[in-house]
Amino acid sequence: MAIEETSKEQGSGEAEREVVSRNFIEQEIDKDLKEGRYDTVMTRFPPEPNGYLHIGHAKSILLNYGIAKEYNGQFNLRFDDTNPTKEKGEFVEAIKRDVEWLGAKFNGPFFASDYFDKMYEAALKLIRDGKAYVSDLSADEIREYRGTLTEPGRDDPNRNRSVEENLDLFERMKNGEFEDGSKVLRARIDMKAANINMRDPIIYRIAHLHHQNTGDKWCIYPMYDFAHPLEDAFEGITHSLCTLEFEDHRPLYNWVVENVGFAHPPRQIEFAKLYLTNVVTGKRYIKKLVENGTVDGWDDPRLVTIAALRRRGYTPESIQKFISLGGISKANSSTDYAMLEYCIRDDLKTRVPRMYAILDPVKLIIDNYPEGQTEEFTVPNNPENEALGNRTVTFSRELYIERNDFMENPPKKYFRMFPGNEVRLMQAYFVKCVDFRKDEDGKITEIHCTYDPASRGGNSPDGRKVKGTIHWVNAADAKPVEMRLYENLIDEEKGVYNEDGTMNINPDSLEVLQGVVEPALAEAKPYESFQFVRNGFFCADAKLSKPGKPVFGRIVSLKSSFKLPKA
């Protein structure tokens, strides 16, 4: 999406007017269109199908899609499938689902492999023009010859092979005559270039591998830095928007499209990545967590893959807002995870019903309430959104309340239930604690109280006040459900990674509880979200839930440490 900052100015005697600030990418595109460099705008999102997308990719998706939409252009989804060793159809399908779920309407999907024939022809053109050659050096030798960031490289001994010899060798590479690693095709640029990426980079390597799209047709595959600019150019992409780590690769990007020869080559523009504090985003690290069973898949709700956020209960709108708040810049910075939590709270607070659910139940018995009697209370589904209407909850002599809503010996300023104290049962009655029971281990098993029949609805005619209000679920029709409470997967005090590449995993990142809920919640569908009164926002887990037996995972608690910056 295109990120715009809005402010208001007011001149002397002038009406207040809105001033829209264009981000630097929009300014560059405006200039390109004005100067006639392009007559339309085409962008793309080009993931490698070697893992699931994460929250950082959401920024690129929404930026590229938003720019195309803003300029009435085209947005392509294209898979850079140039490395068959790590690519899977599973990842292709997962990425398509994620992009669609975020609301980005794309053309395609396209694949780098769609253009392998054209890329081969482009490589032949470079060879004929004397701008590419076949090298016999090993990978280690190429690294040695390349030099360092402070020392220039040395010419490859094969650099001056004739055009005819290079064409013959490259053809034989394609025909499978050579072993993997025995030869590569290099661009002939400048071994003394200050930018190490321009020191005769490899543009093709031999790899006798089966490809998910092209099968066994090819045993040579283009390198990313060669393939990517060509894919953009073949598709007519005008603006290749990518993150800052590709800034040093831009000269090579430009060299490829200029020397292969395109009338209107695409333009690469870099922006800052989205860094989120104390989360795991690296694909190889997530793969480790999946393989060793630390998480239950790429969509485990403790991860920040887009699939995991969707399963946890995040909405496309909340992620769109999060990306928008972060803005677009050229300066790298880290964003507090609390801002992401703020966005989902803000999105759900008026959209979802507020329901009664008990995470850690203990029985509450109203001694003076008639046995066998049941009554009903009408409660609002969401006090902040009347359009969600009302529902009916039942009430009787035996209820469940949260275990932490009772204390035998409370500290000062504890206003919930304890012996002798009166509290309000939400929307129902005043009750006063008169007794409790423990088991042989000292655990509270029952709490006894009396109620004031005159206080029906939660207020007393005599005007007396109570400071504590607690929620409840009627024991007779309560439905047992599994509750899953998530904390950060990472030990925040230690940080994500150690020097040896291991991760600091929080052993308490998941707590599983057996709770109870009001009957309507037993029919919750996968991905359906609710606010559980006083306990947070919860979502029916799409992987673990079964018909009539949902498993609820907490999306986020009700309290936030994040404060939206003042305009």
Tab-separated table of N, CA and C in Angstrom, residues 13 45 88 138 364 395 465 527 566:
chain	number	residue	atom	x	y	z
A	13	GLY	N	-6.630	33.639	7.718
A	13	GLY	CA	-7.871	33.851	6.994
A	13	GLY	C	-8.231	32.751	6.022
A	45	PHE	N	5.847	-8.718	-6.496
A	45	PHE	CA	6.380	-9.319	-5.283
A	45	PHE	C	7.006	-10.635	-5.701
A	88	LYS	N	9.618	-26.000	-2.887
A	88	LYS	CA	8.561	-27.002	-2.773
A	88	LYS	C	7.226	-26.401	-3.224
A	138	SER	N	37.073	-23.542	-9.437
A	138	SER	CA	36.171	-24.066	-8.405
A	138	SER	C	35.587	-22.902	-7.619
A	364	LEU	N	-18.412	-21.866	42.142
A	364	LEU	CA	-19.012	-20.895	43.049
A	364	LEU	C	-20.450	-21.347	43.319
A	395	PHE	N	-28.419	-18.401	34.326
A	395	PHE	CA	-27.859	-18.213	35.672
A	395	PHE	C	-28.561	-19.197	36.613
A	465	LYS	N	-22.455	0.424	47.144
A	465	LYS	CA	-21.525	0.198	46.056
A	465	LYS	C	-20.601	-0.969	46.386
A	527	TYR	N	-10.904	-19.804	12.937
A	527	TYR	CA	-10.553	-18.404	12.682
A	527	TYR	C	-11.564	-17.409	13.259
A	566	LYS	N	1.841	10.804	19.161
A	566	LYS	CA	0.976	11.939	18.860
A	566	LYS	C	1.338	12.521	17.501
